[in-house]
Tab-separated table of C-alpha atoms and ligand atoms in Angstrom:
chain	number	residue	atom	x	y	z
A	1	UNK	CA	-49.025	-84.090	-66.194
A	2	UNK	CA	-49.108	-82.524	-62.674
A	3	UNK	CA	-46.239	-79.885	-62.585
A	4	UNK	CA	-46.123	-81.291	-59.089
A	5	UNK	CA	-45.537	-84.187	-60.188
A	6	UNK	CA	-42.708	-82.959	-62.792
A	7	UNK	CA	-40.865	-81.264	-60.539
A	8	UNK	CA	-40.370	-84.572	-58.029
A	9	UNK	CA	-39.168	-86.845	-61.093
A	10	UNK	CA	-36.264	-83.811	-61.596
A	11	UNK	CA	-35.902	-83.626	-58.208
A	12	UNK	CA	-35.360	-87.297	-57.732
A	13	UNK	CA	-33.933	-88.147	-61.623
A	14	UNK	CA	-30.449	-88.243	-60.108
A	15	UNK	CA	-30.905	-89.303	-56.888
A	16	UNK	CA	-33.785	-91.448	-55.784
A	17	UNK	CA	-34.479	-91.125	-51.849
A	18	UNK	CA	-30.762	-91.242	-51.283
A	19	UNK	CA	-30.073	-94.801	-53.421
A	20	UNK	CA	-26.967	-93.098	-55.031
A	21	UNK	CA	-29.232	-93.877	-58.603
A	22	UNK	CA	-32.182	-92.896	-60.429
A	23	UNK	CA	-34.569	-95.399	-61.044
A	24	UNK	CA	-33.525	-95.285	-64.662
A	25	UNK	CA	-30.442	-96.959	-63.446
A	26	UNK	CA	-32.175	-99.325	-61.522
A	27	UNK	CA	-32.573	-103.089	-61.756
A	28	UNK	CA	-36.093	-104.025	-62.100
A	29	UNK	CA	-35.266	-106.590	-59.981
A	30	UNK	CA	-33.620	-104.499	-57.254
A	31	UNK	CA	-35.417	-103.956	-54.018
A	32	UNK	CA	-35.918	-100.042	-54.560
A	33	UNK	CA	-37.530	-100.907	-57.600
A	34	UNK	CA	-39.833	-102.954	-56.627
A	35	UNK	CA	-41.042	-101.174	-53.782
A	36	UNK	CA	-42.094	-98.196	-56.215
A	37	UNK	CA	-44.144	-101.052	-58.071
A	38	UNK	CA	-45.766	-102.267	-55.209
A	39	UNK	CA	-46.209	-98.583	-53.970
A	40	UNK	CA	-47.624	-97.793	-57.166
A	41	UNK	CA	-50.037	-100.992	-57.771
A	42	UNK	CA	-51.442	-100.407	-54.236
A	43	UNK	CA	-52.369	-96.774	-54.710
A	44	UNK	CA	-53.845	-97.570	-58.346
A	45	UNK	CA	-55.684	-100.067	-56.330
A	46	UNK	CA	-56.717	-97.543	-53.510
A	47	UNK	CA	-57.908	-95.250	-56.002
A	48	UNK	CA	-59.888	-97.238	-58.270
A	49	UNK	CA	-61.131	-99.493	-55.675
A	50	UNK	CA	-60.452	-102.511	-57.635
A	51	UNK	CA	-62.012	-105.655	-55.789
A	52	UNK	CA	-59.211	-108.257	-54.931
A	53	UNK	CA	-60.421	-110.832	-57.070
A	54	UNK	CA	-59.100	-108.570	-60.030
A	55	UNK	CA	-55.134	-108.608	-61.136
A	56	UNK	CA	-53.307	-105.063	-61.878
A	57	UNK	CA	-50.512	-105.570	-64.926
A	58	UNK	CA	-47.950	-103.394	-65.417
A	59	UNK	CA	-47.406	-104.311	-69.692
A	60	UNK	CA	-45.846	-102.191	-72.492
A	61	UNK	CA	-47.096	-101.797	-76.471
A	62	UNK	CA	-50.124	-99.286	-75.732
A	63	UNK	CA	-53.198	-99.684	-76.343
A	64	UNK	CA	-53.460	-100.327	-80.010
A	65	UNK	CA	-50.877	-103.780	-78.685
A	66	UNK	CA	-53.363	-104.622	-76.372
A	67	UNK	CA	-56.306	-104.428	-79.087
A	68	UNK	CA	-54.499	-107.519	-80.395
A	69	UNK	CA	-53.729	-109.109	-76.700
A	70	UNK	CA	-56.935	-108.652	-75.524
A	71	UNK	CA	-58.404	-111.111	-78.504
A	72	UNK	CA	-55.367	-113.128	-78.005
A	73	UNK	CA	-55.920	-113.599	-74.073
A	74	UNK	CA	-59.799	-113.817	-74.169
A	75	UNK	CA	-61.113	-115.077	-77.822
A	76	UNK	CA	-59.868	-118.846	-76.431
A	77	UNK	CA	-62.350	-118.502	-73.780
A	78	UNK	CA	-65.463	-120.239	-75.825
A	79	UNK	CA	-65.296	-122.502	-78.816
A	80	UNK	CA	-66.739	-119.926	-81.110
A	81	UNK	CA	-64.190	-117.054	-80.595
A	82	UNK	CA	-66.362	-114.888	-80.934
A	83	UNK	CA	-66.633	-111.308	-79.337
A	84	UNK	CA	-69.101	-108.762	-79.633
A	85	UNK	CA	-68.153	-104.880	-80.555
A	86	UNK	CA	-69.984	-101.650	-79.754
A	87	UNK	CA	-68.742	-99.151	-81.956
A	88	UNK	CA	-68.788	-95.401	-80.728
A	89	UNK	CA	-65.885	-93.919	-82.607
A	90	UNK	CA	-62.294	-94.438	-83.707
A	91	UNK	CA	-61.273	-96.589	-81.360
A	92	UNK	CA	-63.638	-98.933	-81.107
A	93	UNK	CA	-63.452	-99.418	-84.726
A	94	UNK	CA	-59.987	-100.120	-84.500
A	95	UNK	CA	-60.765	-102.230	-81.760
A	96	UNK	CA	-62.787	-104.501	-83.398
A	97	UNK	CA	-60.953	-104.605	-86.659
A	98	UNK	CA	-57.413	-105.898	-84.791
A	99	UNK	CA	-59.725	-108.673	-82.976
A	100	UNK	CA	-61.090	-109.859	-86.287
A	101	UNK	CA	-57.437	-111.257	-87.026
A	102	UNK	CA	-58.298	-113.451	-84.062
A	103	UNK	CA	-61.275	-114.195	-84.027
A	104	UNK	CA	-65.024	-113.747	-85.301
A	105	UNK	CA	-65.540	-110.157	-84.389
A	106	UNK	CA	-69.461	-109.560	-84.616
A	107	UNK	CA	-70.674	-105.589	-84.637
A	108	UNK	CA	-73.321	-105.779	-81.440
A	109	UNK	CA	-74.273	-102.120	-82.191
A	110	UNK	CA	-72.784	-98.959	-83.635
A	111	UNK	CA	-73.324	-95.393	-84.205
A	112	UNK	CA	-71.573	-94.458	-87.026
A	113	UNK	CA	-75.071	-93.638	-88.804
A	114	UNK	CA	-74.685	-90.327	-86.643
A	115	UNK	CA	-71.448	-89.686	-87.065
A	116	UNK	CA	-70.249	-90.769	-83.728
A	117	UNK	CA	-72.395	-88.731	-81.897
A	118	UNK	CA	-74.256	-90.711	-79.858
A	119	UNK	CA	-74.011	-94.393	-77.863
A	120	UNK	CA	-76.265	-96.964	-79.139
A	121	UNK	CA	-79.004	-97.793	-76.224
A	122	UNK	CA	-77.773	-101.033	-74.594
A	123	UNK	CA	-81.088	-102.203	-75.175
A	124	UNK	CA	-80.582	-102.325	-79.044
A	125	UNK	CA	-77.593	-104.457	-78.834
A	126	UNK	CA	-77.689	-107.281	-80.265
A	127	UNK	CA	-75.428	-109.428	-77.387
A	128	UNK	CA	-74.508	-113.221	-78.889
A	129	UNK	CA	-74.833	-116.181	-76.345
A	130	UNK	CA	-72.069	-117.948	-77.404
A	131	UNK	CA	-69.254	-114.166	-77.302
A	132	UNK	CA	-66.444	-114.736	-75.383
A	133	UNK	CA	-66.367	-111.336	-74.376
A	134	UNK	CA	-68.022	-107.736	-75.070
A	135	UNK	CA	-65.818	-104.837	-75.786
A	136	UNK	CA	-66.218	-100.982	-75.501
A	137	UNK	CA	-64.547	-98.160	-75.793
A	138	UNK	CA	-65.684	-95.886	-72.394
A	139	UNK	CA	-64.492	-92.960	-73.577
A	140	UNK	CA	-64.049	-91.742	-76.906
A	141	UNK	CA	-61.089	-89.544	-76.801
A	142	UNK	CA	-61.416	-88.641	-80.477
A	143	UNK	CA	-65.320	-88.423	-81.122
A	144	UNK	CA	-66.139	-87.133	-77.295
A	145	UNK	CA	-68.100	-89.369	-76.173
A	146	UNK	CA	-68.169	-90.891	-72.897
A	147	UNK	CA	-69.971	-93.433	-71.209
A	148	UNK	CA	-71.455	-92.121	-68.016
A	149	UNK	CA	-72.528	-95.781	-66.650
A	150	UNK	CA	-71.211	-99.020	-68.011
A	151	UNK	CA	-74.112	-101.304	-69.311
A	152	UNK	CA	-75.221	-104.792	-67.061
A	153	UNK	CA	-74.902	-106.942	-69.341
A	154	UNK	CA	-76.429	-109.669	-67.222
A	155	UNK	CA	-79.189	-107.272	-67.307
A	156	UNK	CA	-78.647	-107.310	-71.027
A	157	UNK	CA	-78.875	-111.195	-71.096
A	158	UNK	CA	-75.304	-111.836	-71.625
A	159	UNK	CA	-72.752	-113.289	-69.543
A	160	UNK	CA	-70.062	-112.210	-71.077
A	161	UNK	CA	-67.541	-110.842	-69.600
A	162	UNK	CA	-67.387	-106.704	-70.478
A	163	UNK	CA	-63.774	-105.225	-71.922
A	164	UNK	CA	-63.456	-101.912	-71.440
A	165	UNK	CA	-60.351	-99.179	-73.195
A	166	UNK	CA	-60.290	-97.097	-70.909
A	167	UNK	CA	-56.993	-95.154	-71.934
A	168	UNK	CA	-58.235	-91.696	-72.432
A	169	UNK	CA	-60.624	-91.465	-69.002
A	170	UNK	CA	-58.632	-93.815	-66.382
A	171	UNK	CA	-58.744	-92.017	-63.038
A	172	UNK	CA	-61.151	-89.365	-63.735
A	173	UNK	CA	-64.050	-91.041	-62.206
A	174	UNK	CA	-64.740	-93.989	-60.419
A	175	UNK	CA	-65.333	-97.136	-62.378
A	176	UNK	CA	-68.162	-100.051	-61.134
A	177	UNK	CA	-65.985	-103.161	-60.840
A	178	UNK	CA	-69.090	-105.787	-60.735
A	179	UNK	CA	-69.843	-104.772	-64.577
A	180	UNK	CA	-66.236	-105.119	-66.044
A	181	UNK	CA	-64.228	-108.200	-66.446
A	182	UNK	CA	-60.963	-106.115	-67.885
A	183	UNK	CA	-59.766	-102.578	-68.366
A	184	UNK	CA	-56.886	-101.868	-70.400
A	185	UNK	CA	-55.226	-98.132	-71.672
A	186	UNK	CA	-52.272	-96.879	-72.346
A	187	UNK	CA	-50.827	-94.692	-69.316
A	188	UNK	CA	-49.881	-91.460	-71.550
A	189	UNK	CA	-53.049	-89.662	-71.378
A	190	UNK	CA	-54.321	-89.239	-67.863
A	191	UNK	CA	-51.552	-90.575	-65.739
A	192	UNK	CA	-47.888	-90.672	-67.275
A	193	UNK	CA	-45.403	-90.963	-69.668
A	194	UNK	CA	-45.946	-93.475	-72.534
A	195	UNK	CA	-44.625	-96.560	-72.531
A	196	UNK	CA	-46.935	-98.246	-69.852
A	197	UNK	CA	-50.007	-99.826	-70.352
A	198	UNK	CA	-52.325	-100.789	-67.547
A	199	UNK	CA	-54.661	-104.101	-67.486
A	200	UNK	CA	-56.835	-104.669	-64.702
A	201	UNK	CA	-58.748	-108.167	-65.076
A	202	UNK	CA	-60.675	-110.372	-63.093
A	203	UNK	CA	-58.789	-113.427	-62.190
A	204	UNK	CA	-61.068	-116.046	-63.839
A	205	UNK	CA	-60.733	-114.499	-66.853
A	206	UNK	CA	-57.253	-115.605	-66.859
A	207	UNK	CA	-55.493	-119.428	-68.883
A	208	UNK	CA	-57.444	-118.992	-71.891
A	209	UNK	CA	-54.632	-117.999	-74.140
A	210	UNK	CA	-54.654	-119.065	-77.783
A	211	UNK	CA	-51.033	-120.627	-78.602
A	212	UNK	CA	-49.900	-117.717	-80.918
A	213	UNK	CA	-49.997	-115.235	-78.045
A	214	UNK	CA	-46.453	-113.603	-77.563
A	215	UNK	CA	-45.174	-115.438	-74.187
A	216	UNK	CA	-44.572	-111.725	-73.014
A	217	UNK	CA	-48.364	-110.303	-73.603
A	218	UNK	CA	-49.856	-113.789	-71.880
A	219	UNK	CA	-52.043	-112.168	-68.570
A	220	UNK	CA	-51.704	-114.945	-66.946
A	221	UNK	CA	-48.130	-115.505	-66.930
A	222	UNK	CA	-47.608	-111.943	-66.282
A	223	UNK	CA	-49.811	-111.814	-63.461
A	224	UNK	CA	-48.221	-114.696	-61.829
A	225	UNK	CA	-44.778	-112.945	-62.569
A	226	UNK	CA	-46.083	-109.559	-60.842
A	227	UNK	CA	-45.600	-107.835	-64.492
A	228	UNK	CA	-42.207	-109.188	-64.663
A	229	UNK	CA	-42.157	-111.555	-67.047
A	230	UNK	CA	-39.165	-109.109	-68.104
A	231	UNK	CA	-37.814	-105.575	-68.192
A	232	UNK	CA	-41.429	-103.594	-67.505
A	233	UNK	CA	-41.170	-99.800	-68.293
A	234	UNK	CA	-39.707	-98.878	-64.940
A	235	UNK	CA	-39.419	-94.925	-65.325
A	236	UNK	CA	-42.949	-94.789	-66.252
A	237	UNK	CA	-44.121	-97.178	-63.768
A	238	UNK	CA	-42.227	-94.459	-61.560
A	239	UNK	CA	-43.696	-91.645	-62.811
A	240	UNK	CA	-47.225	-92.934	-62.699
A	241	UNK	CA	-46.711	-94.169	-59.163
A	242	UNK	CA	-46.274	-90.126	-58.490
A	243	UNK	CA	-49.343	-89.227	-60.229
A	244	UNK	CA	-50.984	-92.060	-58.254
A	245	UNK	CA	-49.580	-90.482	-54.994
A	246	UNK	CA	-50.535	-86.936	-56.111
A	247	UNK	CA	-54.313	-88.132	-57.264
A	248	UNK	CA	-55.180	-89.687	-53.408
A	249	UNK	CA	-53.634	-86.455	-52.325
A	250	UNK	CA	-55.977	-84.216	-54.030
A	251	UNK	CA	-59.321	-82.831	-52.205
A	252	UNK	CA	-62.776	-81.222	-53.043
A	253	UNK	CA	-64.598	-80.855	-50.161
A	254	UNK	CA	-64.924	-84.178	-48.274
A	255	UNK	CA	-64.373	-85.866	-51.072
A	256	UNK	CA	-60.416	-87.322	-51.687
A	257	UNK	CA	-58.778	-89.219	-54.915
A	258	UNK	CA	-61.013	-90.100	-57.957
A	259	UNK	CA	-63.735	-89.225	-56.172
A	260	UNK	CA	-62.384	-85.367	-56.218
A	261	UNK	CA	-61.275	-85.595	-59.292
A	262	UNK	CA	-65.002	-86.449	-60.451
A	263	UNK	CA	-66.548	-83.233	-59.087
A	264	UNK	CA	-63.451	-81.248	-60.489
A	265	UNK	CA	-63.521	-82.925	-63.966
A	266	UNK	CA	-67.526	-82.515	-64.215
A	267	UNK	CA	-67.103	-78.547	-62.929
A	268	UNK	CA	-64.178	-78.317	-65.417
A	269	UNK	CA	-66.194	-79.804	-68.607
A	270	UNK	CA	-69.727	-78.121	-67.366
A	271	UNK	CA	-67.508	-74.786	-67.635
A	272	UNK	CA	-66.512	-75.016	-71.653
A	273	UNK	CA	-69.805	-77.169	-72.690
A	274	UNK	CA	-71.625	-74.146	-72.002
A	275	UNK	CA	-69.377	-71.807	-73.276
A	276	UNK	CA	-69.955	-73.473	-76.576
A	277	UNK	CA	-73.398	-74.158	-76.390
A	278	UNK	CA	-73.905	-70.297	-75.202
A	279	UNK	CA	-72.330	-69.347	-78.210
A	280	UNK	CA	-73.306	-69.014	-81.819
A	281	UNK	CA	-69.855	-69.225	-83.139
A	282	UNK	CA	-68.949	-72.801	-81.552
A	283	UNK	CA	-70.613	-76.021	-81.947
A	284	UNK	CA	-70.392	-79.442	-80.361
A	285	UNK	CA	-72.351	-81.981	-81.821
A	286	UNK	CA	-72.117	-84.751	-79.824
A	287	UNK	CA	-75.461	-85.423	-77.654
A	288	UNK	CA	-75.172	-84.172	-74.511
A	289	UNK	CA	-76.417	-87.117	-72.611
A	290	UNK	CA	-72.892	-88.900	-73.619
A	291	UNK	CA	-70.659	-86.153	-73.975
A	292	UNK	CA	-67.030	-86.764	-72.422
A	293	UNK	CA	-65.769	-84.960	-69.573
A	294	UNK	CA	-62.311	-85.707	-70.887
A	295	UNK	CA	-61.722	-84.848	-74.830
A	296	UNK	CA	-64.375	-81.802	-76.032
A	297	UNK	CA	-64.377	-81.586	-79.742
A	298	UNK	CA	-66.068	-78.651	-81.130
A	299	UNK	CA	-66.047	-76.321	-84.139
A	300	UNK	CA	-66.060	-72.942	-85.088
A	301	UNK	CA	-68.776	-71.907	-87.626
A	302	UNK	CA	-68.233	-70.362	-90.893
A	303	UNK	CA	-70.095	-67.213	-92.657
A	304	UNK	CA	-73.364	-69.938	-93.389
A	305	UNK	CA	-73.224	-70.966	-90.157
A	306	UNK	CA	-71.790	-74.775	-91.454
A	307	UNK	CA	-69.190	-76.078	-88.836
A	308	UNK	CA	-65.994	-75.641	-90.477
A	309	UNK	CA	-63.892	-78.984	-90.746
A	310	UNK	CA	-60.644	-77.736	-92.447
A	311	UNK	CA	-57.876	-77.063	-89.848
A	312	UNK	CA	-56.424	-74.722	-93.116
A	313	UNK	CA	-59.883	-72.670	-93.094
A	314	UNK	CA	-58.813	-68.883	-92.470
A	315	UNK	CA	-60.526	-68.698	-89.606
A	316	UNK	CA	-59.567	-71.971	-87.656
A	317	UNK	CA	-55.952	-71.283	-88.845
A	318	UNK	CA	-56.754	-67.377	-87.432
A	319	UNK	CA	-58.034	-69.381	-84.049
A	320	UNK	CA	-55.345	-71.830	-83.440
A	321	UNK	CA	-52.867	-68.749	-83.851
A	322	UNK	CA	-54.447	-66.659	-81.768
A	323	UNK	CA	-54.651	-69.396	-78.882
A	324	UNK	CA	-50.849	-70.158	-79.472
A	325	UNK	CA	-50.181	-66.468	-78.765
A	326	UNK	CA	-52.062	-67.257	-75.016
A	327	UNK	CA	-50.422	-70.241	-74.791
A	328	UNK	CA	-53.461	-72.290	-74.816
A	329	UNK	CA	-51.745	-75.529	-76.788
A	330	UNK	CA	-52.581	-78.668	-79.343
A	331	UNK	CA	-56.371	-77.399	-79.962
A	332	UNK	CA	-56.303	-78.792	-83.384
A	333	UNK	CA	-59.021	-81.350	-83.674
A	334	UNK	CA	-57.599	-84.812	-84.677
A	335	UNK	CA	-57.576	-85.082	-88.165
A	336	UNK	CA	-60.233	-87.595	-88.964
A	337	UNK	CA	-62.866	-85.344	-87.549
A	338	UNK	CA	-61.355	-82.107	-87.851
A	339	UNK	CA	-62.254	-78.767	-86.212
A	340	UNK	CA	-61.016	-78.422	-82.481
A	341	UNK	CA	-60.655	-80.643	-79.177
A	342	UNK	CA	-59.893	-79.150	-75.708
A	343	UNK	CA	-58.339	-82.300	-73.331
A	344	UNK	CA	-59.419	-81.425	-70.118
A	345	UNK	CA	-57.326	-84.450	-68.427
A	346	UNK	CA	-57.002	-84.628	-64.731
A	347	UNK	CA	-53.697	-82.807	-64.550
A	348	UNK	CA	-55.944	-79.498	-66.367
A	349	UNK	CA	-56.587	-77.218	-63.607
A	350	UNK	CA	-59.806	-75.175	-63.545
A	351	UNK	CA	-57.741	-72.047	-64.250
A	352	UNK	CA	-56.363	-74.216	-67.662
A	353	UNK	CA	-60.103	-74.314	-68.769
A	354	UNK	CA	-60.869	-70.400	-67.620
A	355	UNK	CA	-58.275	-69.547	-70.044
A	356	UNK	CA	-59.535	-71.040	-72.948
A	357	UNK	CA	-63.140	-69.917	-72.268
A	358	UNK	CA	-61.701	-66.170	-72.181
A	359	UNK	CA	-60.551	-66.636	-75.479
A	360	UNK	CA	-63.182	-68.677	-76.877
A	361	UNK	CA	-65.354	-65.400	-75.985
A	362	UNK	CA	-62.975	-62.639	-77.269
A	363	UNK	CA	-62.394	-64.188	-80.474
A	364	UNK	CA	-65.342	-64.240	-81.232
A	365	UNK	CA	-65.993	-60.788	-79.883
A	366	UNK	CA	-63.722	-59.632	-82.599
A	367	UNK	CA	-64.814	-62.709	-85.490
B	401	LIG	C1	-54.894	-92.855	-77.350
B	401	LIG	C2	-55.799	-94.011	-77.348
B	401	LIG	C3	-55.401	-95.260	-77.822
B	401	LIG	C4	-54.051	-95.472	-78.460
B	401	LIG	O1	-53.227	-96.022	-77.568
B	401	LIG	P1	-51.661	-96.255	-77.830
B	401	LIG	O2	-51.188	-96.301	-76.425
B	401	LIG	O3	-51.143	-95.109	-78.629
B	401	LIG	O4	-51.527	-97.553	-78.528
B	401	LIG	C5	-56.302	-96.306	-77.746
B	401	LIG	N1	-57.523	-96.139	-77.232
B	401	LIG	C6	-57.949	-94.942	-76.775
B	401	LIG	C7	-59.317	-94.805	-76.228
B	401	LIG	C8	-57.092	-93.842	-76.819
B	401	LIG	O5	-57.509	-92.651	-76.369
């Protein structure tokens, strides 16, 4: 999170612009609450540049819920319910596993033969006519990989519509609306506190739910309730509307918003990629034409020069210690991978990823 951004929620937790509440304590149905929705839909809006012919819902359950809505709201859309998975790492695998409770879930393309460390070319996938929908995972957050352009998949020969998770890289770049048909992730990574999830989807897209969808989760009521069908998650909703406020505030150059946030997230992620890749202690193995900006995995090396999975390994236990001491935090790779991951999220300031480079090199000065 921005500290900025901290320090106005305790500022305001008691006392919201003189209301006599915080907006804990407000009704969701109050005036003062709504106008920090609006407020807060708007700038999301603003900063992503999403078309008006797309719908912004403010929803709870997270993204691993929405794995489940997603099929739920879009499966119905063709007579085969069919969808079409690209698998690029944990998510997407989950992804794709929830929808198959729903409906025929087909594997377009996937790259676990290399261990998640590449994307499948577009041009390999094989796309069904009859899908009601493609789905992706844009970024990675535990493999590192990223998508650096969205595929056409009119270009592809589909016309399905393209799903995209986009929980762990919302906000740190700009996204092109004309290849997407909906966006969902969970707010807790790059914008706020979890609790919210965000769905942006084109309107048409919308009134194909199948009947067992939870009246709650159906887009199409909740869009034409304004996300409240009932109680949304107002205090993040809050909080995220900050973050949204502090984002279009931030500048590199003549560049303001996501657009700043780009140059400062590539300049950021350029910084430790070659601090690893300069190294012969650390390795990243994830091809660097689809490495994420956003979650780094890497590991340290042992003796034979093998990357060294085990977080209990001697020397990863010796490195994780040793980064505590400097206060550089939750390095630990996740545990289905192993190793280490640095989350350079937009709230990291360049400073955040100096620090850990300055260790990275005196540890293994003294390895
Ligand atoms: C963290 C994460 C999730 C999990 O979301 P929850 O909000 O915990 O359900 C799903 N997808 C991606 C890409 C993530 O990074």
């Amino acid at each position: 999170m921005p500290e900025a951004v901290l320090e106005q929620a305790a500022a305001e937790m008691l006392d919201w612009h003189g209301s006599g509440m915080g907006v804990m304590e407000m009704s969701h149905r109050g005036k003062a609450f709504m106008a920090i929705a609006e407020q807060a839909e708007r700038d999301l809006r603003t900063l992503l540049a999403i078309p008006a012919h797309f719908k912004v819902l403010f929803s709870q359950g997270g993204a691993l819920a929405h794995n489940a809505m997603v099929p739920l709201n879009l499966a119905g859309r063709r007579p085969a319910r069919a969808m079409d998975f690209v698998l690029t790492g944990s998510w997407s695998q989950k992804s794709a596993k929830e929808a198959a409770r729903y409906g025929e879930a087909r594997i377009a393309a996937s790259a676990a033969d290399t261990g998640f460390t590449t994307l499948p070319d577009p041009a390999t996938w094989r796309l069904s006519a009859d899908a009601s929908y493609v789905h992706l995972c844009s970024n990675e957050t535990i493999h590192g990989v990223e998508f650096h352009t969205l595929p056409d998949l009119a270009a592809l020969g589909s016309d399905a519509p393209l799903v995209i998770d986009f929980s762990s890289h919302v906000l740190s770049r700009p996204i092109d609306w004309s290849r997407v048909g909906l966006a969902f992730g969970g707010a807790q990574k790059n914008i706020g506190p979890a609790g919210l999830t965000i769905i942006v989807v084109r309107e048409d897209l919308l009134g194909h739910a199948l009947p067992i969808c939870p009246s709650v989760f159906d887009y199409r009521a909740l869009a034409d309730a304004d996300s409240l069908l009932n109680t949304p998650p107002t205090y993040a909703i809050y909080v995220a509307g900050l973050t949204f406020q502090w984002l279009l505030a931030q500048r590199e150059g003549a560049l303001t918003g996501v657009a700043a946030m780009e140059v400062r997230n590539i300049a950021k992620a350029q910084l430790l990629y070659d601090a690893i890749d300069g190294s012969s202690l650390y390795v990243n193995r994830v091809d660097p034409a689809c490495r994420s900006r956003m979650n780094i995995p890497f590991f340290l090396r042992g003796d034979d020069g093998a990357p060294l999975q085990d977080p209990a390994h001697p020397r990863n236990a010796a490195f994780l210690r040793g980064a505590e001491a400097r206060g550089l935090l939750q390095l630990k790779g996740h545990k289905s991978v192993g190793g280490m991951r640095a989350s350079l999220y937009n709230a990291m300031p360049m400073a955040g990823v100096e620090a850990l480079v300055d260790y990275l090199r005196d540890f293994e000065r003294n390895a």
